[in-house]
mmCIF file of C-alpha atoms in Angstrom:
data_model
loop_
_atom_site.group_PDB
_atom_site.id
_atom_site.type_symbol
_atom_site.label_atom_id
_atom_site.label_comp_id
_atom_site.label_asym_id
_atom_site.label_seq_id
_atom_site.Cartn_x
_atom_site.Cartn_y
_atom_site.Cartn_z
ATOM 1 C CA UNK A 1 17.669 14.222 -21.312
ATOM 2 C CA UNK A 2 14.231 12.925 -22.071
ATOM 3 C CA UNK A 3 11.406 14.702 -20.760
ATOM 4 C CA UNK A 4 8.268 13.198 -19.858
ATOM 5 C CA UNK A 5 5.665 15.760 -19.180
ATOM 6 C CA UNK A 6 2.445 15.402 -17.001
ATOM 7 C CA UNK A 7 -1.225 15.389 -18.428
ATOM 8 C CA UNK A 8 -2.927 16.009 -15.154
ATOM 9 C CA UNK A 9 -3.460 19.162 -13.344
ATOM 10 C CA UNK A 10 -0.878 19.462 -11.068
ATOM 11 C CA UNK A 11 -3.007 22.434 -8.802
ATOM 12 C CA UNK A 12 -5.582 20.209 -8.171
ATOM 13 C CA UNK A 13 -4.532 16.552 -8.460
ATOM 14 C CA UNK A 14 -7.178 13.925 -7.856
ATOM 15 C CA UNK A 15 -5.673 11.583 -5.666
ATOM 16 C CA UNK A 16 -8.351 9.161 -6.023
ATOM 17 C CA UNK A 17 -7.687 8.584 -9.447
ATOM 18 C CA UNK A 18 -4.064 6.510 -8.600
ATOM 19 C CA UNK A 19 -5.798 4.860 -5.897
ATOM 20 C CA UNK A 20 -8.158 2.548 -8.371
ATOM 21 C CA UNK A 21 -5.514 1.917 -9.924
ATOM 22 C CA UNK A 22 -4.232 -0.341 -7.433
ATOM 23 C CA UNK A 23 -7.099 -1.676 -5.346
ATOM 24 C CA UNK A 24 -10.681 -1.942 -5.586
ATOM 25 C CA UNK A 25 -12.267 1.160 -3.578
ATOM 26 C CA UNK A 26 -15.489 -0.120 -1.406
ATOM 27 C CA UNK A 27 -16.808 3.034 -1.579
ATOM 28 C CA UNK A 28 -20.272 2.701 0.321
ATOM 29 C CA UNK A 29 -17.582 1.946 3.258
ATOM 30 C CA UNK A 30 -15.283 4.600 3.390
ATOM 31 C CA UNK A 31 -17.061 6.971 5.358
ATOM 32 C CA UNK A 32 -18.643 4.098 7.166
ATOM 33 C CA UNK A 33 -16.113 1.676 8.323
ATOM 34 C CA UNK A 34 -14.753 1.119 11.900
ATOM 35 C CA UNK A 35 -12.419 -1.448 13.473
ATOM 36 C CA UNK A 36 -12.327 0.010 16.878
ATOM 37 C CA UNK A 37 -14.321 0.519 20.272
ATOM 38 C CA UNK A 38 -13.692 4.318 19.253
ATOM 39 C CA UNK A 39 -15.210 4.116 15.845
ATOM 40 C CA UNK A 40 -11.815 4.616 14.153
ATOM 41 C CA UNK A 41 -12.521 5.162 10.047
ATOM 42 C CA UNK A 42 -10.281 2.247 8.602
ATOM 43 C CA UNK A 43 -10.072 3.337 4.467
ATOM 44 C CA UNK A 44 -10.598 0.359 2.857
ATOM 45 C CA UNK A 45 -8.443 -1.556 0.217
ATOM 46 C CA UNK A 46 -9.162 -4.641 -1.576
ATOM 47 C CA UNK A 47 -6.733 -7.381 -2.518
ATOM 48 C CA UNK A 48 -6.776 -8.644 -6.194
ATOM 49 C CA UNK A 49 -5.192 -11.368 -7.793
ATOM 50 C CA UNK A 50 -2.103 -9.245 -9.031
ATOM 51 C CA UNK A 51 -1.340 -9.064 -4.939
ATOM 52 C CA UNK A 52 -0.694 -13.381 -5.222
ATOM 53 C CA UNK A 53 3.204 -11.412 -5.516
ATOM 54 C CA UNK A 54 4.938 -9.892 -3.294
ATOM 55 C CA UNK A 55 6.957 -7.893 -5.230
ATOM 56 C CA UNK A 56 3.717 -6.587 -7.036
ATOM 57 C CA UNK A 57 1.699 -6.005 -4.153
ATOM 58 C CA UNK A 58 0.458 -1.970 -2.283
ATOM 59 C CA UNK A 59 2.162 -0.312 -0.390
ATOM 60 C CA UNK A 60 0.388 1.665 2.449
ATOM 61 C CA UNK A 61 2.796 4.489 2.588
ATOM 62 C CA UNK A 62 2.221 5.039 5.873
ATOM 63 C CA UNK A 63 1.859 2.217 8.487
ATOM 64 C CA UNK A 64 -0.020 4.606 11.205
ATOM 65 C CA UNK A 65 -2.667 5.701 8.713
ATOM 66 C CA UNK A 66 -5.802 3.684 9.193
ATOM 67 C CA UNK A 67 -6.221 1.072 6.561
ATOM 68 C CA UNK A 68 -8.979 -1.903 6.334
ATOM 69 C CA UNK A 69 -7.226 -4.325 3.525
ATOM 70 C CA UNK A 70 -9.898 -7.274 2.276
ATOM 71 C CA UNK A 71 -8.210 -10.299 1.355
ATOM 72 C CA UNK A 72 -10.923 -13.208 0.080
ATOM 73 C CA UNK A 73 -9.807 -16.188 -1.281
ATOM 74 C CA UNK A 74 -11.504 -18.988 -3.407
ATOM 75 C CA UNK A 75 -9.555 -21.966 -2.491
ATOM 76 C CA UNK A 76 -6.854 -23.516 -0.539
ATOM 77 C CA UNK A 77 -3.457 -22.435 -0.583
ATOM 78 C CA UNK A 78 -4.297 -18.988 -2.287
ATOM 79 C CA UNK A 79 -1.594 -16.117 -0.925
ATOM 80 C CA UNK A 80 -2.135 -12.330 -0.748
ATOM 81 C CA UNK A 81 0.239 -9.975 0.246
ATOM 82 C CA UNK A 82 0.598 -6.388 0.995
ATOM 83 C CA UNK A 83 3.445 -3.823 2.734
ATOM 84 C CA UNK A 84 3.338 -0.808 4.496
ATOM 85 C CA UNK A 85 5.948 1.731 5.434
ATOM 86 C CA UNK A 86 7.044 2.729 9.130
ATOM 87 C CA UNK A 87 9.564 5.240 10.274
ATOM 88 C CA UNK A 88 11.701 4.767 13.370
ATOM 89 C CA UNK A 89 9.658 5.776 16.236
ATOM 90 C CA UNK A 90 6.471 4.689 15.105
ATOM 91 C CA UNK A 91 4.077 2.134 16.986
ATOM 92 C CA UNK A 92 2.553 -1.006 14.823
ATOM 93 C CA UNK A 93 -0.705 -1.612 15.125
ATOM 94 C CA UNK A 94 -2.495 -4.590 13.504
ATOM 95 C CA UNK A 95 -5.639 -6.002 13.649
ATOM 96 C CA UNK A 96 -7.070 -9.715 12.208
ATOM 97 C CA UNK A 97 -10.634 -9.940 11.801
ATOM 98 C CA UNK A 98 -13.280 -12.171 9.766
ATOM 99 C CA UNK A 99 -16.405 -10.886 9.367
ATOM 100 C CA UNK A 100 -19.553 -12.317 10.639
ATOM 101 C CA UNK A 101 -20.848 -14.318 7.740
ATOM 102 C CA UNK A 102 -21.905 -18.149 7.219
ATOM 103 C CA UNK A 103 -18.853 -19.133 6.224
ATOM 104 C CA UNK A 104 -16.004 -17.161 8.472
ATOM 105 C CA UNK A 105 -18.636 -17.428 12.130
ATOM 106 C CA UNK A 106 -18.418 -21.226 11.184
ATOM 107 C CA UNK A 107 -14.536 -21.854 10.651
ATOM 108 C CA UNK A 108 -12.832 -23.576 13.088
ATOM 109 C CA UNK A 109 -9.481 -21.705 13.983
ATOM 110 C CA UNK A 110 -7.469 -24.385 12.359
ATOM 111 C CA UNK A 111 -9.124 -23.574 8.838
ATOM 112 C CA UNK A 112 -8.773 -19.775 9.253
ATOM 113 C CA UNK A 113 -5.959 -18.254 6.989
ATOM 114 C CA UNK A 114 -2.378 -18.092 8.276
ATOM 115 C CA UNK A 115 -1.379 -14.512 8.322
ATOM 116 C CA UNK A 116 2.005 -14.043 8.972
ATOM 117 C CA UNK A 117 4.135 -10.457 9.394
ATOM 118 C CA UNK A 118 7.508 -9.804 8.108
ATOM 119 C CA UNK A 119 9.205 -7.106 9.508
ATOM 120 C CA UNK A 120 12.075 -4.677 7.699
ATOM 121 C CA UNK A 121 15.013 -7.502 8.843
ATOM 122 C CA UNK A 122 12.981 -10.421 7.127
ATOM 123 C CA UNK A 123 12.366 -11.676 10.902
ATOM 124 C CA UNK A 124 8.479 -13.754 10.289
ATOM 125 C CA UNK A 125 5.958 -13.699 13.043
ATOM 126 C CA UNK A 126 2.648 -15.621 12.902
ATOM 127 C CA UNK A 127 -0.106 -13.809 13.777
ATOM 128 C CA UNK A 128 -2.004 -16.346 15.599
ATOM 129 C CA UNK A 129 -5.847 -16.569 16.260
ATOM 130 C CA UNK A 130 -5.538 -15.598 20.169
ATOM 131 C CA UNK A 131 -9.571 -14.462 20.536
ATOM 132 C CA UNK A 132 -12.718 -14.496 18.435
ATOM 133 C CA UNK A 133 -14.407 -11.207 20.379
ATOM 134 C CA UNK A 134 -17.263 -10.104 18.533
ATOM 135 C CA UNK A 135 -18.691 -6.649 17.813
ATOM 136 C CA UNK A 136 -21.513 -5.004 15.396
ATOM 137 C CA UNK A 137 -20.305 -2.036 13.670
ATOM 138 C CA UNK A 138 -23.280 0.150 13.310
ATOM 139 C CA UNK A 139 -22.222 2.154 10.484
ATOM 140 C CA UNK A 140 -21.983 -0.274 7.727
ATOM 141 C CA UNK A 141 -24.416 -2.452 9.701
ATOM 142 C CA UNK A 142 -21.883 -5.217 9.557
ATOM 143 C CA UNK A 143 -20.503 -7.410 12.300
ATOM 144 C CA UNK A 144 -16.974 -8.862 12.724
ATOM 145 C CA UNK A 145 -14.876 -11.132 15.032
ATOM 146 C CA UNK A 146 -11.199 -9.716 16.045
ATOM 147 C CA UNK A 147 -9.183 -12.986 15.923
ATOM 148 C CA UNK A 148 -5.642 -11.263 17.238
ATOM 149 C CA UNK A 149 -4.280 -7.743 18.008
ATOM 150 C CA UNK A 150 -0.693 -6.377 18.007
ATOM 151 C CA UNK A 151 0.542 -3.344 19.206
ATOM 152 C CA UNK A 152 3.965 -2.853 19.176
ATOM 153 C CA UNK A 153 7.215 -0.846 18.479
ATOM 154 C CA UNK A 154 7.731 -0.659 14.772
ATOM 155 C CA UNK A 155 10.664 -0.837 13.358
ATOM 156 C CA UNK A 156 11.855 1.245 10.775
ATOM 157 C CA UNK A 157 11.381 0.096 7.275
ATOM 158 C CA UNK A 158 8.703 -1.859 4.776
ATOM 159 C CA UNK A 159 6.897 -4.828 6.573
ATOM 160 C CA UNK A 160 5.380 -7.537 4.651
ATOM 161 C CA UNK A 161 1.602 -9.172 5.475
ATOM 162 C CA UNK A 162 0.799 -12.717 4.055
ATOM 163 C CA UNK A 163 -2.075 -14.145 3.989
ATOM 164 C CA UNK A 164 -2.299 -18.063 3.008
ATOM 165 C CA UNK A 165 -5.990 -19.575 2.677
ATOM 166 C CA UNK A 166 -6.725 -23.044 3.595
ATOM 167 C CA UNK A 167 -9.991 -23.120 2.528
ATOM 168 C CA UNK A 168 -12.522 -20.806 0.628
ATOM 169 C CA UNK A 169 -11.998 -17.773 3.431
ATOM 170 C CA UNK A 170 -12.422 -13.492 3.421
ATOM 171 C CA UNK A 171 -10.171 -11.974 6.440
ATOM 172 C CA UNK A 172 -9.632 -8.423 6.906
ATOM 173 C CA UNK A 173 -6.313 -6.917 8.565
ATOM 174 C CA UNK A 174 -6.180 -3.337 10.129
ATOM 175 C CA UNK A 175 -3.486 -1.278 10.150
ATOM 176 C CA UNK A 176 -2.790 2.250 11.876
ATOM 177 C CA UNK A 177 -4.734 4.156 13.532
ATOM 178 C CA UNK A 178 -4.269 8.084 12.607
ATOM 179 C CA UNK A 179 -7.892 9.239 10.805
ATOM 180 C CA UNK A 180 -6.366 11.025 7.925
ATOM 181 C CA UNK A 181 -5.924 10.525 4.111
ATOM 182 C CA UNK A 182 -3.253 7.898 2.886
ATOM 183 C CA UNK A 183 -1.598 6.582 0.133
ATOM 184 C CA UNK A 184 -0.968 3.661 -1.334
ATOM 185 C CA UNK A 185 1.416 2.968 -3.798
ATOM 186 C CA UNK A 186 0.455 0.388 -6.947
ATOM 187 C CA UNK A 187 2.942 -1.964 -8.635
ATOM 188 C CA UNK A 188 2.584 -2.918 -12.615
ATOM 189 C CA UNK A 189 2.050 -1.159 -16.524
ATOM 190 C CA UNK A 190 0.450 2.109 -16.754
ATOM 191 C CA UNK A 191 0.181 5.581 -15.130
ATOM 192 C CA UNK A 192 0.668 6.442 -11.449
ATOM 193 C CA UNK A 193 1.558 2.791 -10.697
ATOM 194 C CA UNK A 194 5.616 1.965 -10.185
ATOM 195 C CA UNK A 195 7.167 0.198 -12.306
ATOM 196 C CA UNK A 196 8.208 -3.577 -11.064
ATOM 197 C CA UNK A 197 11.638 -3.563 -10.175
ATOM 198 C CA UNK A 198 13.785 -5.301 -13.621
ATOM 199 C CA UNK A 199 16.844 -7.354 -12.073
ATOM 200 C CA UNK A 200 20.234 -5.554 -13.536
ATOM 201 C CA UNK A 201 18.437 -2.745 -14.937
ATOM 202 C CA UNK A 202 20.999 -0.537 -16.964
ATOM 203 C CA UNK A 203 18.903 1.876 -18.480
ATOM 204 C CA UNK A 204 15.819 3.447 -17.736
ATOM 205 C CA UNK A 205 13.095 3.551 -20.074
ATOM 206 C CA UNK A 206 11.142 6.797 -20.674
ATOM 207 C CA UNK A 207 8.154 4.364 -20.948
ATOM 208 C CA UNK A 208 8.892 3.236 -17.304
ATOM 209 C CA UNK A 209 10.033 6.699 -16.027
ATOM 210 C CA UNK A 210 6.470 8.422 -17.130
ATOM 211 C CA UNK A 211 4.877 5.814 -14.988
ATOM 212 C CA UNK A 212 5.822 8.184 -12.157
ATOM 213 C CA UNK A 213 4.234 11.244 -13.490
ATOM 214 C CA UNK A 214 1.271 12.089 -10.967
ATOM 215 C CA UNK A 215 2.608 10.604 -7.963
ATOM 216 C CA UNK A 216 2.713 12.365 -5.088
ATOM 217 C CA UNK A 217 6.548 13.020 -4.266
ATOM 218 C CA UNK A 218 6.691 10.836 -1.582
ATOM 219 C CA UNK A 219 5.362 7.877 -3.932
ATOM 220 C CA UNK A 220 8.128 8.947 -6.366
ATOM 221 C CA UNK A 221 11.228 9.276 -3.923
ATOM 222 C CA UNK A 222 9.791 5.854 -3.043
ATOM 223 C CA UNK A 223 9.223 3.776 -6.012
ATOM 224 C CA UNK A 224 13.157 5.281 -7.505
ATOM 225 C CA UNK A 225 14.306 3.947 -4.424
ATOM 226 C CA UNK A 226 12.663 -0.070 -5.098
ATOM 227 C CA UNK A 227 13.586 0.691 -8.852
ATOM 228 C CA UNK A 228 17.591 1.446 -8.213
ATOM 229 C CA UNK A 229 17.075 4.196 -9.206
ATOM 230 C CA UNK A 230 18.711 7.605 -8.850
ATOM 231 C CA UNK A 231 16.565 10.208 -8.262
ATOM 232 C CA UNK A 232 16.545 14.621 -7.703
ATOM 233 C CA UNK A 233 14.548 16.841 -7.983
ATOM 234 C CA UNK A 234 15.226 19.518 -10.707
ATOM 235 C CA UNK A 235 12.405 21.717 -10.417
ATOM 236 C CA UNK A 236 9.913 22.185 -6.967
ATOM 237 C CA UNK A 237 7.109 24.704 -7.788
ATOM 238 C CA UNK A 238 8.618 26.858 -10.322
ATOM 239 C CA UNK A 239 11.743 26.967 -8.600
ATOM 240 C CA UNK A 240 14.881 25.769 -10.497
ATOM 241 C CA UNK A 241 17.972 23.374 -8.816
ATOM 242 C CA UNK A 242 21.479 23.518 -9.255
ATOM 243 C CA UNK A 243 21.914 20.273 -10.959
ATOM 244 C CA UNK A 244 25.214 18.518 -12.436
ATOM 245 C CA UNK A 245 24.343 18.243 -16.667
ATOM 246 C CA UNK A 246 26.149 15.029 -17.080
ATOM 247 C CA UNK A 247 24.252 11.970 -18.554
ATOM 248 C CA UNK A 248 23.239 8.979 -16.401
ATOM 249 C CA UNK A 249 20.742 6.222 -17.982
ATOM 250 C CA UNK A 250 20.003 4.404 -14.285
ATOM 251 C CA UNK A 251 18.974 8.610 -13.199
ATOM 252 C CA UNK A 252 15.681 10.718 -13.138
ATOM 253 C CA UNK A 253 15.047 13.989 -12.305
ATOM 254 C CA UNK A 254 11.710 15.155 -11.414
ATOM 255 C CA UNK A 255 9.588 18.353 -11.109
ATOM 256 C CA UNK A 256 6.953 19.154 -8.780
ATOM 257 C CA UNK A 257 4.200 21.057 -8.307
ATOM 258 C CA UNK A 258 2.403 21.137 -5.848
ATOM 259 C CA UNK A 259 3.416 17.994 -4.714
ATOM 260 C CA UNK A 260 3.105 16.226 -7.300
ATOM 261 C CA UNK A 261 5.304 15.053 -9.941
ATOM 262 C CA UNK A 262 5.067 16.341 -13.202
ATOM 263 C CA UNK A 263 7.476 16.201 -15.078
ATOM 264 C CA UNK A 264 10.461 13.390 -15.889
ATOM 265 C CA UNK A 265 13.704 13.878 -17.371
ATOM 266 C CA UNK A 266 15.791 10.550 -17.813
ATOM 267 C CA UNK A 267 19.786 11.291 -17.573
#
């Protein structure tokens, strides 16, 4: 088996560290930010180009954790996406705003983005302007217009947002609504970021499998899963698994600490 090993520390693993990876951090707003009449902290998550693909876009690992994601768009017929996770038994909640600025205050609601929601089934819903309800949030000093709300049953599974511009535009969607620390998985080349999924994949590359290394487990068990790929654990905190020794190329197995994922082993 090939083994690739970790070159963090997996006792005190800096989450922070994946997180750049895959979005721009606002960091003057994370401790600042609210969407809600109870000053609920949305962590904040910027769009860049690389999320004009689906298949390439973040994943908010969990769709009740509060998110703010910042979409802005130059010109007309731009498209962002992003996903998040739910489990069965979980509510949806989702939030379209524009913040109060010359441009957005000014748009008619026919020239505001189309931002549409596709659930785990690939069943589309437009989320359509229903209100333009202002509000000052005092923290960041900024002010922003709720153009529609959803709250709703989830269904289990990965939900898709799109976001289409038809004209230079910034929007911001809200998701969840629990005030704790989340994740969000990144998609491309390089550390902590999963691999993009390679149609009729027969073997796995070490190159690709070390991309996992540093992930939280749950980001792991995750990204395997988008990949094709098999995945067990061989090894949780020192602890050793029962594990079959026979050779599979599409096959990873992982060991944690703390967590975390530090080690690979291909086959």
């Amino acid at each position: 088996m090939q083994t690739i090993a970790s070159r963090f520390s997996a006792k005190a693993p800096i989450r922070t560290s994946r997180f750049s990876l895959v979005v721009a951090v606002l960091a003057s707003l994370i401790a600042s930010l609210s969407f809600a009449s109870s000053a609920t902290a949305h962590q904040p998550v910027l769009l860049t180009a690389s999320a004009s693909n689906s298949e390439k876009s973040p994943i908010l690992l969990d769709g009740t954790v509060s998110f703010a994601v910042y979409a802005t768009m130059k010109k007309s017929k731009e498209v962002r996406y992003f996903r998040f996770n739910h489990k069965a038994g979980d509510r949806l909640d989702l939030q379209y705003l524009i913040p109060d600025d010359l441009i957005m205050k000014k748009m008619t609601t026919r020239n505001l983005p189309q931002v549409v929601l596709i659930d785990p089934n690939g069943k589309k819903e437009e989320i359509k302007p229903k209100e333009r309800t202002y509000f000052f949030e005092p923290y960041g000093g900024k002010g922003y217009f709720y153009i529609s709300r959803i709250s709703t049953p989830a269904t289990a599974g990965t939900y898709t947002v799109a976001i289409t511009s038809k004209r230079a535009s910034s929007v911001v969607i809200a998701v969840g609504i629990k005030e704790i620390p989340g994740d969000v998985l990144a998609f491309g080349s390089g550390s902590e970021r999963c691999p993009v999924k390679i149609s009729g994949e027969i073997e796995i590359s070490p190159t690709r499998a070390g991309q996992l290394v540093g992930m939280s487990e749950e980001e792991a068990k995750l990204c395997a899963s988008i990949n094709g790929w098999s995945y067990r654990i061989g090894k949780r905190d020192g602890q050793d698994f029962a594990v079959t020794m026979d050779f599979r190329s599409d096959r990873v197995t992982v060991s944690i600490l703390s967590g975390v994922i530090t080690e690979i082993n291909v086959g």
